[in-house]
Coordinates of C-alpha atoms and ligand atoms in Angstrom, one line a residue:
M247 CA 79.5 17.4 -6.0
S248 CA 76.3 18.9 -7.1
D249 CA 72.7 18.1 -7.1
T250 CA 72.0 19.8 -10.4
V251 CA 70.5 17.6 -13.1
P252 CA 73.3 16.3 -15.4
P253 CA 72.9 17.2 -19.2
D254 CA 70.2 15.2 -21.1
R255 CA 72.1 13.4 -23.7
S256 CA 68.9 12.2 -25.5
E257 CA 68.5 15.7 -27.0
A258 CA 70.4 16.8 -30.1
P259 CA 73.8 17.8 -29.0
D260 CA 73.5 21.2 -30.6
S261 CA 69.9 21.9 -29.5
P262 CA 69.8 25.3 -27.8
R263 CA 67.9 24.0 -24.8
R264 CA 70.4 21.3 -24.2
L265 CA 73.2 23.8 -24.5
R266 CA 71.5 26.2 -22.0
R267 CA 71.1 23.4 -19.5
E268 CA 74.6 22.1 -19.8
L269 CA 75.9 25.6 -19.4
E270 CA 73.8 26.1 -16.3
H271 CA 75.1 22.8 -15.0
Y272 CA 78.7 23.8 -15.6
R273 CA 78.1 27.2 -14.0
V274 CA 76.8 25.6 -10.8
V275 CA 79.8 23.1 -10.9
V276 CA 82.2 25.9 -11.2
E277 CA 80.5 27.9 -8.5
E278 CA 80.6 24.9 -6.2
M279 CA 84.2 24.3 -6.9
R280 CA 85.1 27.9 -6.3
R281 CA 83.2 27.8 -2.9
R282 CA 85.2 24.7 -2.0
I283 CA 88.6 26.3 -3.0
R284 CA 87.6 29.3 -1.0
G285 CA 86.9 27.0 2.0
L286 CA 90.1 25.1 1.6
E287 CA 92.0 28.4 1.2
D288 CA 90.3 29.7 4.5
E289 CA 91.4 26.7 6.2
L290 CA 94.8 26.9 5.0
E291 CA 94.8 30.5 6.0
T292 CA 93.5 29.5 9.5
A293 CA 96.0 26.8 9.9
T294 CA 99.0 29.0 8.8
T295 CA 97.7 31.8 10.9
M296 CA 97.6 29.6 14.1
A297 CA 100.9 27.9 13.2
E298 CA 102.5 31.4 13.2
V299 CA 100.5 32.5 16.2
Q300 CA 101.5 29.4 18.1
S301 CA 105.2 30.1 17.7
V302 CA 106.5 30.4 21.4
V303 CA 105.4 33.6 23.1
V304 CA 107.3 34.4 26.2
T305 CA 107.3 38.1 26.7
R306 CA 104.6 40.8 26.7
P307 CA 106.0 42.4 23.5
E308 CA 105.9 39.0 21.8
L309 CA 102.4 38.5 22.7
R310 CA 101.6 42.0 21.4
N311 CA 103.2 41.2 18.2
T312 CA 101.6 37.7 17.8
L313 CA 98.1 39.2 18.6
G314 CA 98.8 42.0 16.0
R315 CA 99.4 39.3 13.3
L316 CA 96.4 37.3 14.6
V317 CA 93.9 40.2 14.3
K318 CA 95.3 41.2 10.8
K319 CA 94.7 37.6 9.6
V320 CA 91.2 37.4 11.3
A321 CA 90.3 40.7 9.6
M322 CA 91.6 39.3 6.2
I323 CA 89.7 36.0 6.5
I324 CA 86.4 37.4 7.7
Q325 CA 86.7 40.5 5.6
A326 CA 86.2 42.8 8.6
E327 CA 87.3 46.4 9.1
K328 CA 87.8 46.1 12.8
V329 CA 88.9 43.4 15.2
L330 CA 88.9 43.6 19.0
L331 CA 89.8 41.2 21.8
L332 CA 88.4 41.7 25.2
I333 CA 89.8 39.6 28.2
H334 CA 87.9 38.9 31.5
Q335 CA 89.5 40.6 34.4
P336 CA 88.2 38.6 37.3
D337 CA 89.3 41.1 40.0
M338 CA 87.2 43.9 38.5
N339 CA 84.6 41.6 36.7
L340 CA 85.2 43.6 33.5
L341 CA 85.9 42.7 30.0
S342 CA 89.1 44.7 29.0
P343 CA 90.7 45.2 25.7
L344 CA 93.8 43.1 25.0
P345 CA 95.7 45.3 22.5
P346 CA 96.5 45.7 19.8
G347 CA 93.1 45.5 18.1
L348 CA 92.7 46.2 14.4
G349 CA 90.9 49.4 13.2
V350 CA 90.7 50.7 16.8
T351 CA 92.8 53.5 18.2
A352 CA 94.5 53.4 21.4
E353 CA 92.3 56.2 22.8
Q354 CA 89.1 54.3 21.7
T355 CA 90.6 51.1 23.3
E356 CA 91.1 52.8 26.6
Q357 CA 87.3 53.5 26.9
L358 CA 86.3 50.0 26.3
N359 CA 86.1 48.4 29.6
I360 CA 82.8 46.6 29.7
G361 CA 80.9 45.0 32.4
V362 CA 80.2 41.3 32.2
D363 CA 76.4 42.2 32.2
D364 CA 76.6 44.8 29.5
G365 CA 76.0 44.7 25.8
I366 CA 76.8 42.0 23.3
S367 CA 80.2 41.4 24.8
G368 CA 78.8 40.7 28.2
W369 CA 75.9 38.5 26.6
V370 CA 78.4 36.4 24.7
F371 CA 80.8 36.0 27.6
R372 CA 78.0 34.9 30.0
N373 CA 76.2 32.6 27.5
R374 CA 79.3 31.2 25.8
E375 CA 77.5 31.7 22.6
S376 CA 78.3 33.6 19.4
A377 CA 76.2 36.5 18.3
L378 CA 75.8 38.0 14.9
F379 CA 74.2 41.4 14.1
N380 CA 73.7 43.3 11.0
D381 CA 72.1 46.3 12.2
A382 CA 74.2 47.5 15.1
L383 CA 72.3 50.7 15.7
N384 CA 68.9 49.2 16.1
D385 CA 69.9 45.8 17.7
P386 CA 68.7 45.9 21.3
R387 CA 71.7 43.9 22.5
T388 CA 74.4 46.3 21.4
L389 CA 75.8 49.1 23.7
K390 CA 75.1 52.3 21.8
N391 CA 78.0 54.2 23.1
V392 CA 80.4 51.6 21.8
V393 CA 78.5 51.4 18.5
S394 CA 79.0 55.1 18.0
L395 CA 82.5 55.2 19.4
L396 CA 83.7 52.7 16.9
A397 CA 81.2 53.5 14.2
V398 CA 80.0 50.0 14.1
R399 CA 77.5 48.9 11.4
N400 CA 77.5 45.1 11.9
G401 CA 79.5 42.5 13.6
I402 CA 80.2 39.1 15.1
T403 CA 81.1 38.4 18.6
V404 CA 82.4 35.0 19.7
P405 CA 83.4 33.7 23.0
L406 CA 87.2 33.0 23.6
V407 CA 86.9 29.6 25.1
I408 CA 89.8 27.5 26.4
K409 CA 89.0 23.9 25.9
Q410 CA 90.8 21.2 27.7
R411 CA 90.8 17.8 26.2
D412 CA 92.1 14.4 27.2
E413 CA 94.3 12.2 25.3
E414 CA 91.5 11.1 23.2
E415 CA 90.5 14.5 22.3
R416 CA 87.4 14.3 24.5
L417 CA 86.5 17.7 26.1
V418 CA 87.2 17.7 29.8
D419 CA 86.9 21.3 30.8
E420 CA 85.8 24.6 29.3
R421 CA 86.5 28.1 30.3
V422 CA 85.6 31.4 28.8
I423 CA 88.5 33.9 29.0
G424 CA 86.9 36.7 27.1
V425 CA 85.3 37.5 23.7
M426 CA 86.4 38.4 20.1
H427 CA 84.7 41.1 18.1
V428 CA 84.8 41.6 14.4
F429 CA 83.0 44.8 13.2
N430 CA 81.9 46.1 9.9
K431 CA 82.1 43.6 6.9
R432 CA 84.0 45.0 4.1
F433 CA 82.4 46.4 0.8
D434 CA 79.2 47.2 2.8
E435 CA 78.2 43.5 3.0
D436 CA 76.4 41.7 5.8
F437 CA 78.1 39.0 7.9
G438 CA 76.8 35.5 7.4
T439 CA 76.7 32.4 9.6
E440 CA 79.7 31.0 7.5
D441 CA 81.7 34.0 8.8
M442 CA 80.5 33.0 12.3
R443 CA 81.6 29.5 12.1
L444 CA 85.0 30.5 10.8
L445 CA 85.5 33.1 13.5
E446 CA 84.6 30.5 16.1
M447 CA 87.3 28.3 14.8
L448 CA 89.8 31.0 14.8
A449 CA 88.6 32.0 18.3
E450 CA 89.2 28.7 19.8
Q451 CA 92.7 28.7 18.8
A452 CA 93.3 32.4 19.5
A453 CA 92.1 31.7 23.1
A454 CA 94.6 28.8 23.5
V455 CA 97.4 31.1 22.4
I456 CA 96.4 33.9 24.6
S457 CA 95.9 31.8 27.7
N458 CA 99.1 29.8 27.2
A459 CA 101.2 33.0 26.5
Q460 CA 99.6 34.8 29.6
L461 CA 100.5 31.8 31.8
Y462 CA 103.9 31.6 30.4
I463 CA 104.4 35.3 30.8
Q464 CA 103.2 35.3 34.4
L465 CA 105.5 32.4 35.2
T466 CA 108.4 33.9 33.6
E467 CA 107.8 37.3 35.2
E468 CA 107.2 35.7 38.6
K469 CA 110.5 33.7 38.1
E470 CA 112.4 36.9 37.1
E471 CA 110.9 38.7 40.1
L472 CA 112.1 35.9 42.4
Q473 CA 115.5 35.8 40.7
D474 CA 115.8 39.5 41.0
A475 CA 114.8 39.3 44.7
F476 CA 117.2 36.4 45.2
E477 CA 120.1 38.2 43.6
S478 CA 119.5 41.5 45.4
I479 CA 118.8 40.3 48.9
H480 CA 121.5 41.0 51.5
V481 CA 121.0 37.7 53.0
G482 CA 123.2 35.0 51.6
V483 CA 121.5 31.9 50.2
I484 CA 123.0 28.6 49.2
V485 CA 120.9 25.6 48.1
V486 CA 122.8 22.3 47.7
T487 CA 121.1 19.0 46.6
R488 CA 121.7 15.8 48.5
F489 CA 124.1 14.8 45.9
G490 CA 126.2 17.8 46.8
V491 CA 125.4 19.8 43.7
V492 CA 125.0 23.6 44.1
R493 CA 121.4 24.7 42.9
L494 CA 121.6 28.2 43.9
L495 CA 124.2 30.5 45.4
N496 CA 123.3 34.2 45.4
P497 CA 125.6 37.2 45.1
A498 CA 125.5 37.9 48.9
A499 CA 126.6 34.3 49.6
A500 CA 129.5 34.7 47.0
E501 CA 130.5 37.9 48.8
M502 CA 130.4 36.1 52.2
L503 CA 132.5 33.2 50.8
I504 CA 134.9 35.6 49.0
V505 CA 134.4 33.8 45.7
P506 CA 133.7 35.6 42.4
P507 CA 129.9 36.1 41.7
D508 CA 129.9 33.5 39.0
E509 CA 127.2 31.1 37.9
Y510 CA 127.5 28.3 40.3
A511 CA 124.3 26.3 39.6
G512 CA 125.1 22.7 38.7
K513 CA 128.7 22.6 40.0
Q514 CA 129.8 20.4 42.8
M515 CA 129.8 21.9 46.3
E516 CA 133.4 20.7 46.9
I517 CA 134.6 22.9 43.9
V518 CA 132.5 25.9 44.7
I519 CA 132.4 26.2 48.4
P520 CA 135.9 26.6 50.1
Q521 CA 136.7 24.3 53.0
G522 CA 135.7 25.8 56.2
E523 CA 132.6 26.3 58.5
V524 CA 130.2 27.0 55.7
H525 CA 131.2 23.9 53.9
D526 CA 131.1 21.9 57.1
L527 CA 127.6 23.1 58.1
L528 CA 126.1 22.1 54.7
K529 CA 127.7 18.9 54.7
S530 CA 126.9 18.0 58.4
T531 CA 123.2 19.0 57.8
L532 CA 123.0 16.7 54.7
D533 CA 124.8 13.9 56.5
S534 CA 122.9 14.0 59.7
G535 CA 119.5 15.0 58.3
E536 CA 119.2 17.6 61.1
E537 CA 118.6 21.3 60.6
R538 CA 121.0 23.6 62.4
T539 CA 121.3 27.2 63.4
V540 CA 125.0 28.4 64.1
E541 CA 127.1 31.5 64.3
I542 CA 129.9 31.5 61.9
Q543 CA 132.8 34.0 61.9
M544 CA 134.3 34.4 58.4
G545 CA 138.0 35.1 58.2
E546 CA 140.1 36.4 61.0
E547 CA 139.0 37.5 64.3
D548 CA 137.6 40.9 63.1
G549 CA 135.9 39.1 60.2
R550 CA 132.2 39.4 59.7
I551 CA 129.9 37.4 61.7
F552 CA 127.0 35.4 60.2
Q553 CA 123.9 33.6 61.7
A554 CA 123.6 30.5 59.6
Q555 CA 120.5 28.5 59.5
T556 CA 120.0 25.3 57.4
T557 CA 116.5 23.9 56.4
L558 CA 116.0 20.6 54.8
M559 CA 113.8 20.4 51.7
K560 CA 111.8 17.2 51.2
R561 CA 109.9 15.9 48.3
E562 CA 106.1 16.3 48.7
D563 CA 105.4 12.7 48.2
S564 CA 108.3 11.2 50.3
S565 CA 110.3 11.9 53.4
E566 CA 113.5 11.8 51.4
V567 CA 115.6 14.8 51.7
E568 CA 115.9 16.6 48.3
S569 CA 118.2 19.5 49.3
V570 CA 119.5 21.8 52.0
V571 CA 118.7 25.5 52.0
S572 CA 121.0 27.6 54.0
I573 CA 120.4 31.2 54.9
F574 CA 123.3 33.5 56.1
N575 CA 122.5 36.7 58.0
D576 CA 125.2 39.2 58.6
I577 CA 125.0 40.0 62.2
T578 CA 128.3 41.7 62.5
E579 CA 126.7 45.1 63.3
I580 CA 124.2 43.6 65.8
R581 CA 127.1 42.0 67.7
R582 CA 129.2 45.2 67.4
V583 CA 126.4 47.2 69.0
E584 CA 125.9 44.6 71.6
R585 CA 129.5 44.8 72.6
M586 CA 129.4 48.6 72.6
K587 CA 126.3 48.6 74.7
T588 CA 127.9 46.3 77.2
A589 CA 130.8 48.6 77.2
F590 CA 128.6 51.5 77.5
V591 CA 126.8 50.1 80.6
S592 CA 130.1 49.8 82.4
T593 CA 131.4 53.2 81.3
V594 CA 128.1 54.8 82.4
S595 CA 128.2 53.1 85.8
H596 CA 131.8 54.4 86.1
E597 CA 130.8 57.8 85.1
L598 CA 128.0 57.8 87.6
R599 CA 129.9 56.3 90.3
T600 CA 132.9 58.8 90.1
P601 CA 130.9 62.1 91.0
L602 CA 128.8 60.1 93.4
T603 CA 132.0 58.9 95.3
S604 CA 133.3 62.3 95.3
I605 CA 130.0 63.9 96.6
K606 CA 129.7 61.1 99.2
G607 CA 133.4 61.6 100.3
F608 CA 132.9 65.4 100.8
I609 CA 129.6 65.2 102.5
S610 CA 131.0 62.5 104.9
T611 CA 133.9 64.6 105.6
L612 CA 131.7 67.7 106.4
L613 CA 129.4 65.6 108.6
E614 CA 132.2 64.0 110.5
D615 CA 133.8 67.3 111.2
D616 CA 132.3 67.8 114.7
E617 CA 135.3 69.5 116.0
G618 CA 135.4 72.1 113.3
M619 CA 138.7 71.1 111.8
Y620 CA 137.9 72.8 108.4
D621 CA 137.7 76.5 108.2
E622 CA 134.8 78.3 106.4
E623 CA 136.8 78.7 103.2
T624 CA 137.7 75.0 103.0
R625 CA 134.2 74.1 103.7
R626 CA 133.0 76.3 100.9
E627 CA 135.4 74.8 98.5
F628 CA 133.9 71.3 99.5
L629 CA 130.4 72.6 98.8
I630 CA 131.4 74.0 95.4
I631 CA 132.9 70.6 94.4
I632 CA 129.7 68.9 95.6
N633 CA 127.8 71.3 93.5
E634 CA 129.9 70.8 90.3
E635 CA 129.6 67.0 90.8
C636 CA 126.0 67.3 91.0
D637 CA 125.8 69.3 87.8
R638 CA 128.0 66.6 86.1
L639 CA 125.6 64.1 87.1
T640 CA 122.5 66.2 86.0
R641 CA 124.2 66.7 82.5
L642 CA 125.0 63.0 82.2
I643 CA 121.5 61.9 83.1
S644 CA 120.0 64.5 80.8
D645 CA 122.3 63.2 78.0
L646 CA 121.2 59.6 78.7
L647 CA 117.6 60.5 78.6
N648 CA 118.1 62.5 75.3
V649 CA 119.8 59.4 73.7
S650 CA 116.8 57.2 74.8
K651 CA 114.5 59.8 73.2
I652 CA 116.4 59.6 69.9
E653 CA 116.6 55.8 70.0
S654 CA 112.9 55.4 70.6
G655 CA 112.2 57.7 67.6
R656 CA 110.4 60.2 69.6
G657 CA 112.7 63.0 68.4
L658 CA 113.9 66.1 70.2
D659 CA 111.1 68.7 70.5
L660 CA 112.4 72.1 70.1
Q661 CA 111.1 75.2 72.0
L662 CA 112.1 77.8 69.6
S663 CA 112.6 81.5 70.5
D664 CA 114.7 84.4 69.5
V665 CA 118.2 83.8 70.9
D666 CA 121.1 86.1 71.0
L667 CA 123.8 83.5 70.0
S668 CA 126.6 85.9 71.0
Q669 CA 125.3 86.2 74.4
L670 CA 124.8 82.4 74.7
L671 CA 128.3 81.6 73.6
R672 CA 129.9 84.2 75.9
R673 CA 127.9 82.7 78.9
V674 CA 129.0 79.1 77.9
A675 CA 132.7 80.3 77.9
A676 CA 132.2 82.0 81.2
N677 CA 130.5 79.0 82.8
H678 CA 133.2 76.7 81.9
Q679 CA 136.1 78.8 82.8
P680 CA 135.8 78.5 86.7
Y681 CA 136.2 74.7 86.4
T682 CA 139.8 74.9 85.0
K683 CA 142.8 76.9 85.6
K684 CA 145.0 75.3 82.8
H685 CA 142.7 76.4 79.9
K686 CA 141.9 79.9 78.7
I687 CA 138.3 79.9 77.3
T688 CA 137.3 82.7 75.1
A689 CA 134.3 83.6 72.9
R690 CA 135.2 85.6 69.7
V691 CA 131.7 86.7 68.6
P692 CA 129.9 89.6 67.1
E693 CA 128.2 92.1 69.4
K694 CA 124.9 90.5 68.8
L695 CA 123.8 87.7 66.6
M696 CA 120.2 86.8 66.6
I697 CA 118.9 83.3 65.5
R698 CA 115.9 81.3 66.2
A699 CA 116.8 78.2 68.3
D700 CA 116.0 76.2 71.3
A701 CA 118.2 78.0 73.9
D702 CA 118.5 75.0 76.2
K703 CA 119.4 72.5 73.5
L704 CA 121.8 74.9 71.9
T705 CA 123.5 75.3 75.3
Q706 CA 123.7 71.6 75.5
V707 CA 125.5 71.4 72.1
L708 CA 128.0 74.0 73.2
D709 CA 128.5 72.6 76.6
N710 CA 129.4 69.3 75.0
L711 CA 131.9 70.7 72.5
V712 CA 133.5 73.1 75.0
G713 CA 133.5 70.3 77.6
N714 CA 135.2 68.1 75.2
A715 CA 137.7 70.7 74.3
V716 CA 138.7 71.2 77.8
K717 CA 138.6 67.5 78.7
Y718 CA 140.8 66.4 75.7
S719 CA 143.3 69.1 76.3
P720 CA 144.8 67.6 79.5
N721 CA 147.8 69.8 79.2
G722 CA 145.7 72.9 79.0
G723 CA 145.8 75.6 76.3
K724 CA 143.4 77.9 74.5
V725 CA 139.8 76.9 73.9
E726 CA 138.2 79.3 71.5
I727 CA 134.5 79.7 70.5
V728 CA 134.2 81.7 67.2
A729 CA 130.8 82.7 65.8
T730 CA 130.4 83.9 62.2
D731 CA 127.4 85.3 60.6
E732 CA 126.8 83.7 57.2
D733 CA 123.7 85.1 55.3
D734 CA 121.0 82.6 56.2
S735 CA 122.9 80.7 58.7
V736 CA 125.5 81.0 61.5
R737 CA 128.7 79.1 62.0
I738 CA 130.3 78.3 65.3
D739 CA 133.8 76.8 65.7
V740 CA 135.2 75.4 68.9
I741 CA 138.9 75.2 68.7
D742 CA 141.3 73.6 71.1
E743 CA 145.0 72.8 71.3
G744 CA 144.5 69.3 72.8
L745 CA 145.2 65.7 71.9
G746 CA 143.6 65.7 68.5
I747 CA 141.9 62.7 67.0
P748 CA 143.7 59.8 65.3
E749 CA 142.8 59.7 61.6
R750 CA 141.1 56.2 61.8
H751 CA 138.4 57.5 64.4
R752 CA 137.5 60.6 62.5
D753 CA 134.7 59.2 60.5
H754 CA 133.2 57.4 63.6
I755 CA 133.4 59.9 66.5
F756 CA 129.7 61.1 65.9
Q757 CA 128.4 57.5 66.2
R758 CA 126.8 56.6 69.5
F759 CA 129.1 55.0 72.1
H760 CA 132.1 55.6 69.9
Q761 CA 135.3 56.4 71.8
V762 CA 138.9 56.7 70.9
D763 CA 139.6 53.6 73.0
D764 CA 143.0 52.5 71.5
D765 CA 144.9 55.7 72.5
V766 CA 146.3 55.8 76.2
D767 CA 145.8 59.5 76.6
H768 CA 142.1 59.4 75.4
K769 CA 141.4 56.3 77.3
S770 CA 142.6 57.7 80.7
I771 CA 140.2 60.6 80.3
G772 CA 137.0 58.7 80.5
G773 CA 133.5 59.5 79.1
T774 CA 130.5 57.8 77.5
G775 CA 130.7 58.2 73.9
I776 CA 127.4 59.8 73.6
G777 CA 128.2 63.5 73.6
L778 CA 129.1 64.0 70.0
Y779 CA 126.2 61.7 68.9
L780 CA 123.7 64.0 70.9
V781 CA 125.5 67.2 69.5
Q782 CA 124.7 65.9 66.0
H783 CA 121.2 65.1 66.6
L784 CA 120.5 68.4 68.4
A785 CA 122.1 70.2 65.5
Q786 CA 120.1 68.2 63.0
A787 CA 116.9 68.9 64.9
H788 CA 117.6 72.6 64.3
G789 CA 118.0 71.9 60.5
G790 CA 121.8 72.3 61.0
Q791 CA 124.8 70.1 60.8
V792 CA 128.1 69.5 62.8
W793 CA 131.5 68.2 61.6
L794 CA 135.1 67.7 62.6
E795 CA 136.6 70.6 60.7
S796 CA 140.2 69.7 61.4
S797 CA 142.2 67.7 63.8
E798 CA 146.0 67.1 64.2
V799 CA 147.2 64.5 66.8
G800 CA 149.0 66.4 69.6
E801 CA 148.0 69.8 68.0
G802 CA 144.4 70.1 68.6
S803 CA 140.9 69.9 67.0
T804 CA 138.3 72.2 65.5
F805 CA 134.5 71.2 65.7
S806 CA 132.2 73.3 63.6
V807 CA 128.4 73.7 63.7
R808 CA 126.2 75.4 61.2
L809 CA 122.8 76.5 62.1
P810 CA 120.1 78.0 60.0
Q811 CA 118.9 81.4 61.2
D812 CA 115.4 80.4 60.6
P813 CA 115.1 76.6 61.3
E814 CA 111.4 76.4 60.7
T815 CA 111.7 77.1 57.0
V816 CA 114.6 74.8 56.7
L817 CA 113.0 72.0 58.5
E818 CA 109.8 72.6 56.5
Q819 CA 111.8 72.3 53.3
Q820 CA 113.7 69.2 54.5
R821 CA 110.3 67.5 55.3
S822 CA 108.9 68.2 51.8
E823 CA 112.0 66.8 50.0
Ligands
LIG194 P1 132.9 61.0 75.3 O1 131.9 61.1 76.4 O2 133.8 59.9 75.3 O3 133.7 62.3 75.4 P2 131.9 62.0 72.8 O4 130.9 61.5 72.0 O5 131.8 63.5 73.3 O6 132.0 61.0 73.9 O7 133.3 62.0 72.0 C1 133.7 60.9 71.4 C2 135.2 60.5 71.3 O8 135.7 61.6 70.4 C3 135.8 60.8 72.7 O9 135.8 59.6 73.3 C4 137.2 61.3 72.3 O10 138.0 60.3 72.1 C5 137.0 62.0 71.0 N1 136.8 63.5 71.1 C6 135.8 64.3 71.1 N2 136.0 65.5 71.3 C7 137.4 65.6 71.2 C8 138.3 66.8 71.1 N3 137.9 68.0 71.3 N4 139.7 66.4 71.1 C9 140.1 65.2 70.9 N5 139.3 64.2 70.9 C10 137.9 64.3 71.1

């Protein structure tokens, strides 16, 4: 226990020399015992600290709490005023603080990103060796800005080392993840090698806690991210094991199968997935061991269409099938547009052929009239029809070109100028009137109404709306164009007394290729289904909007357009939003 000389019993028991020596002996023994007790207390403290610290850390706030407790205990055991953990950030090659420290403020912490070649932190990190300094200000290894920022007098810095041991506790790998600093021994004392040894012990365990926690947190966060992505993607995903147990079934798949978005993992496929094409696809992929791609129609004829693809998952170490992953992509919209496009091609061909047939017919008639059967007036009438049909063709082609411009994302360039809207509307009404005797087209507009607009494109908008008003009023009637001045904008209403639009189509008529195709009267009129789509884009290009204000089947419709008087400012505003 002690190498002090035991009391000499040959002297008289009450001799003062003997008493003094004995006293000295017991003082040393007591001192030694005290030291041992302190050592044991320290170890007990360390053990309990680590036991507490090693409680499962799974989230960032938990890690922060645990580190908070850890630095407090370290400060208590080492008797230091400040404790700071710096972790190596490989991407920036910096040692960055891992909060919370102790005795350091958040502002101070923010400034403590230290290069791996700098100061004591860098030295300890690179050399994997502890450092003790009792004169921080004059020690050549310290960074003076850190010393003054944290008012460091003295300190110990130890590496945070992760040690990997085998089953027999032999060291197999070592990795430094950062450093731990303690600064300013309490009661103005100096740090000693004993403190350093103790801190190294604490650091080894702290490193293990930090690294495990970070790994765990990273894994859980990655898992959560994956889970979130899996839950929120619009693509349906179902994973079934080779034993027919559902491992995953995301909300999109539940929606597709029309089953509640419950927790399906672990349940039998036969219970979860209703009999039908999806069930058969999964089963046949598992039975045959062949991956498939098929198109599945859910529900009735107008149900949603999915492209389904199955992939077999095998274990890394064997060719045995583990599970089947199936992905379901909703392609209803793609198929709908494809159908519409096909219909569109045939409508456009028809729309092109009609005026061409008429043009060809009249020209042939004129050419064959060698004997002058037709008088001058009739010939002129023929020429007027040819001219009109040519205009119709030009309009159709220009519409098609504009649609292709919008589709390719090139946008519709505007040539803005000051336009008298009243004059433009009067001209549109006048231009359409000669083509019809059954309709009375009028423009109820102010004397003059100036706006900035692209006159050609605006004419196209009105030509389309007035053209439709006439076209879809096969029995004739009034077609009115009304313009109203509204502070910063103008409003144009095109009112007809025609067929009206059935309710179920009202939300769709501005979509490209959409036509009222289930109504005999509408159907017999013909068209391409791109007019209103273009009108909408042209109005929007001006920073304006168009809508179906009202419609009554058999009574007529009113289409309205609102355009800003100064489109540049509005468009600028829209761009910045
Ligand atoms: P279309 O070339 O078929 O006329 P539009 O895009 O201009 O294409 O119009 C889409 C559909 O909206 C038309 O097929 C028609 O059924 C309906 N529609 C448009 N304007 C009117 C109107 N003024 N009255 C009744 N129906 C209309």
